[in-house]
CSV table of C-alpha atoms in Angstrom, one decimal:
chain,number,residue,atom,x,y,z
A,15,MET,CA,66.0,107.4,114.4
A,16,LYS,CA,66.8,106.9,110.6
A,17,ILE,CA,69.5,103.9,110.4
A,18,LYS,CA,70.9,103.5,106.5
A,19,LYS,CA,73.3,100.7,105.4
A,20,ASP,CA,76.7,101.1,106.0
A,21,ASP,CA,76.2,104.1,109.0
A,22,TRP,CA,78.5,103.8,112.3
A,23,ILE,CA,76.4,103.5,115.0
A,24,GLU,CA,77.3,103.8,118.7
A,25,ILE,CA,76.4,100.2,120.7
A,26,PHE,CA,78.3,100.6,123.3
A,27,ARG,CA,80.3,103.6,125.6
A,28,THR,CA,83.0,103.3,128.6
A,29,GLY,CA,81.9,102.5,132.4
A,30,ASP,CA,81.0,101.7,135.4
A,31,TYR,CA,78.0,98.7,134.9
A,32,GLY,CA,77.7,96.5,138.5
A,33,LYS,CA,78.2,93.0,138.8
A,34,LYS,CA,78.9,92.8,135.1
A,35,GLY,CA,82.3,95.3,135.1
A,36,ILE,CA,84.0,98.4,134.4
A,37,TYR,CA,84.6,98.3,130.6
A,38,THR,CA,87.5,100.7,130.4
A,39,ARG,CA,88.7,101.9,127.0
A,40,ALA,CA,91.1,98.8,126.0
A,41,ASP,CA,88.3,96.2,126.5
A,42,LEU,CA,86.5,98.3,123.1
A,43,ASP,CA,90.1,97.1,122.1
A,44,GLN,CA,89.7,94.0,122.4
A,45,ILE,CA,86.4,93.6,122.1
A,46,VAL,CA,87.3,95.2,118.1
A,47,LYS,CA,89.8,92.6,117.6
A,48,ASN,CA,87.5,89.9,118.3
A,49,PHE,CA,84.6,91.1,115.6
A,50,ASN,CA,84.9,88.3,112.9
A,51,GLY,CA,82.7,89.1,110.3
A,52,GLU,CA,82.1,85.7,109.0
A,53,ASP,CA,81.1,85.6,112.6
A,54,GLN,CA,78.3,87.5,111.4
A,55,VAL,CA,77.0,89.1,113.9
A,56,PRO,CA,72.9,90.3,114.1
A,57,ILE,CA,71.1,93.1,115.5
A,58,VAL,CA,68.5,91.0,116.9
A,59,VAL,CA,64.4,92.7,119.0
A,60,GLY,CA,64.8,92.0,122.9
A,61,HIS,CA,67.4,89.7,125.0
A,62,PRO,CA,66.7,86.8,122.9
A,63,GLN,CA,67.4,83.6,124.9
A,64,THR,CA,68.0,81.2,122.5
A,65,ASP,CA,66.6,82.3,118.9
A,66,SER,CA,65.5,85.2,117.3
A,67,PRO,CA,65.1,85.7,113.8
A,68,ALA,CA,67.6,88.9,112.6
A,69,TRP,CA,66.4,92.1,111.5
A,70,GLY,CA,70.4,92.9,110.0
A,71,TRP,CA,73.8,92.2,110.2
A,72,LEU,CA,76.9,94.5,111.9
A,73,GLY,CA,79.9,94.4,109.1
A,74,GLY,CA,82.7,96.8,112.0
A,75,LEU,CA,83.3,96.9,115.0
A,76,ARG,CA,85.0,100.5,116.0
A,77,ARG,CA,86.2,102.7,119.3
A,78,VAL,CA,86.0,106.5,119.0
A,79,GLY,CA,86.9,107.6,122.1
A,80,GLU,CA,85.2,105.8,124.7
A,81,ILE,CA,82.0,104.9,122.8
A,82,LEU,CA,82.2,101.0,120.5
A,83,GLN,CA,80.4,101.9,117.1
A,84,ALA,CA,79.1,100.0,114.4
A,85,ARG,CA,78.7,99.5,111.1
A,86,VAL,CA,75.3,97.9,110.1
A,87,ALA,CA,76.0,96.0,106.9
A,88,ASP,CA,72.4,94.7,106.3
A,89,LEU,CA,68.6,96.2,108.0
A,90,HIS,CA,65.4,94.4,106.9
A,91,ALA,CA,63.3,96.5,105.4
A,92,ASP,CA,60.4,96.1,108.7
A,93,PHE,CA,63.4,96.8,110.8
A,94,ARG,CA,64.3,100.0,109.3
A,95,LYS,CA,60.9,101.5,109.2
A,96,ALA,CA,59.3,100.3,112.3
A,97,LEU,CA,63.1,102.5,113.8
A,98,GLN,CA,61.6,105.0,112.1
A,99,ASP,CA,58.4,104.7,113.8
A,100,LYS,CA,60.5,105.0,116.9
A,101,LYS,CA,59.3,102.1,118.4
A,102,PHE,CA,62.1,101.1,120.2
A,103,ARG,CA,62.6,102.8,123.7
A,104,ASN,CA,66.3,100.9,125.0
A,105,ARG,CA,69.1,99.0,123.1
A,106,SER,CA,71.3,96.3,124.4
A,107,VAL,CA,74.2,94.8,123.0
A,108,ARG,CA,75.2,90.5,124.6
A,109,ILE,CA,79.3,90.7,125.4
A,110,ALA,CA,80.6,86.9,126.2
A,111,SER,CA,83.3,86.2,128.5
A,112,THR,CA,85.5,83.8,125.9
A,113,ARG,CA,88.8,83.0,125.4
A,114,ALA,CA,90.3,85.7,123.6
A,115,GLY,CA,88.7,87.8,125.5
A,116,LYS,CA,84.9,90.0,125.6
A,117,LYS,CA,83.6,89.3,122.3
A,118,LEU,CA,80.1,90.9,121.1
A,119,LEU,CA,77.6,88.6,120.0
A,120,HIS,CA,74.7,91.0,118.9
A,121,LEU,CA,73.0,94.2,118.7
A,122,GLY,CA,69.3,94.1,120.2
A,123,PHE,CA,66.3,96.7,119.6
A,124,LEU,CA,64.4,96.8,123.2
A,125,GLY,CA,60.4,97.8,122.9
A,126,ALA,CA,57.2,97.1,120.2
A,127,ALA,CA,57.7,92.9,119.1
A,128,LEU,CA,57.9,93.2,115.4
A,129,PRO,CA,55.7,90.2,113.3
A,130,GLU,CA,57.3,87.4,112.6
A,131,VAL,CA,57.9,87.6,107.9
A,132,GLU,CA,58.0,84.5,105.7
A,133,GLY,CA,61.7,83.9,105.2
A,134,LEU,CA,63.6,84.9,107.6
A,135,GLY,CA,65.1,82.6,109.5
A,136,SER,CA,65.9,82.5,112.9
A,137,LEU,CA,69.2,81.5,114.9
A,138,GLN,CA,70.6,80.0,117.5
A,139,PHE,CA,71.6,80.6,120.6
A,140,ASN,CA,74.4,79.0,122.8
A,141,ARG,CA,72.2,79.3,125.9
A,142,ALA,CA,76.2,77.7,128.2
A,143,GLU,CA,77.9,80.7,126.6
A,144,ARG,CA,79.1,83.8,129.7
A,145,TYR,CA,77.3,86.7,128.7
A,146,ALA,CA,76.2,89.6,129.6
A,147,ASP,CA,73.2,92.3,128.9
A,148,TYR,CA,74.0,96.1,128.3
A,149,GLU,CA,70.5,97.8,128.2
A,150,PHE,CA,71.2,101.8,127.5
A,151,SER,CA,69.0,105.0,126.1
A,152,LEU,CA,67.5,105.5,122.2
A,153,GLN,CA,66.9,109.3,123.2
A,154,LYS,CA,70.4,110.5,121.9
A,155,HIS,CA,71.4,109.1,119.3
A,156,LEU,CA,74.9,110.9,117.6
A,157,THR,CA,75.4,112.3,115.0
A,158,ARG,CA,78.4,112.6,112.4
A,159,GLU,CA,79.1,115.3,114.5
A,160,ASP,CA,78.8,114.2,117.2
A,161,PHE,CA,81.5,111.4,116.6
A,162,THR,CA,84.0,114.0,115.4
A,163,MET,CA,83.8,116.2,118.5
A,164,GLU,CA,84.7,112.4,120.6
A,165,GLU,CA,86.7,111.9,118.1
A,166,GLU,CA,88.4,115.2,118.3
A,167,ILE,CA,88.4,114.5,122.5
A,168,ALA,CA,90.7,111.6,122.3
A,169,ASP,CA,93.5,113.0,120.5
A,170,LEU,CA,93.2,116.6,122.7
A,171,LYS,CA,93.8,113.5,125.2
A,172,GLU,CA,96.5,111.8,123.4
A,173,GLN,CA,98.2,115.2,123.1
A,174,SER,CA,97.7,116.2,126.7
A,175,ASP,CA,99.8,113.0,127.9
A,176,SER,CA,102.0,112.4,125.4
A,177,LEU,CA,102.7,116.8,126.3
A,178,LYS,CA,102.8,115.7,130.3
A,179,LYS,CA,105.2,113.1,129.8
A,180,GLN,CA,107.4,115.3,127.7
A,181,LEU,CA,107.5,117.7,130.5
A,182,ASP,CA,108.1,115.6,133.4
A,183,GLU,CA,111.0,114.6,131.3
A,184,LEU,CA,112.2,118.1,131.1
A,185,LYS,CA,111.5,118.6,134.6
A,186,LYS,CA,113.8,115.5,135.1
A,187,GLN,CA,116.4,116.8,133.2
A,188,LEU,CA,116.3,119.6,134.8
A,189,ALA,CA,116.4,118.5,138.0
A,190,ALA,CA,119.6,116.1,137.4
A,191,GLU,CA,121.3,119.6,135.3
A,192,LYS,CA,120.7,121.4,139.1
A,193,GLN,CA,121.8,118.4,141.1
A,194,GLY,CA,125.3,118.7,138.8
A,195,ARG,CA,125.5,122.0,139.2
A,196,LYS,CA,125.1,121.9,142.4
A,197,GLU,CA,127.9,118.8,142.7
A,198,ASP,CA,130.2,121.0,141.1
A,199,GLN,CA,129.7,124.0,142.7
A,200,GLU,CA,130.3,121.7,146.4
A,201,ALA,CA,133.3,120.5,144.7
A,202,LEU,CA,134.6,123.4,144.1
A,203,PRO,CA,137.2,124.5,147.2
A,204,VAL,CA,138.4,121.1,147.1
A,205,ARG,CA,139.7,121.1,143.6
A,206,ARG,CA,140.5,125.2,144.3
A,207,LYS,CA,143.0,123.6,147.4
A,208,GLN,CA,144.2,120.7,145.2
A,209,GLY,CA,145.2,122.7,142.7
A,210,VAL,CA,147.2,125.2,145.2
A,211,LYS,CA,148.5,122.2,146.5
A,212,ALA,CA,150.4,120.9,142.9
A,213,ILE,CA,151.9,124.5,141.8
A,214,PHE,CA,153.9,125.1,145.6
A,215,PRO,CA,156.0,122.2,144.7
A,216,HIS,CA,156.3,123.4,141.4
A,217,LEU,CA,157.4,126.6,142.7
A,218,LEU,CA,159.4,125.6,145.1
A,219,LYS,CA,161.5,123.6,142.8
A,220,LEU,CA,162.4,126.2,140.3
A,221,LYS,CA,163.9,128.6,143.6
């Protein structure tokens, strides 16, 4: 797998994660909203509990259909080589529950341990923070074409939902018009009778 600076990569998606909960599009939107570039969400190896070196940083998040994507802002050369050598089988995200909602803490790659690198700082993680790790396979790496297809599917679904709403409104209007015509037809004999009654006294006066 080749990942370079400013690439958008899949890091999470909607779905049922069992005891960890169900994630919807709204949840992904909340994670995107709560992302703050100043927080410097790191790229790490494994599931660090207290500290870990940062092998890279994420520069942004976005949702494309059912997928959460992250923009790679920085990546260490040794880590890029490890990715190319396919040393990582899976990846995971750590998502915390905060007062503002769900928030991404880090993107982790799982597989081989990397040797220590001089000058690579160690990050401190808050153990008191409520979070959960979500792991998924790296076997399928989505391309730009895959993301475009996801976007098109999402757009088509939104268009379909919009058309369905318009169709429902038209059905309501047709039903109302049909009911109005029915009421007019039912009232027609009564109106005719009332009209005849109104005409007869007038004719008698003419005589």
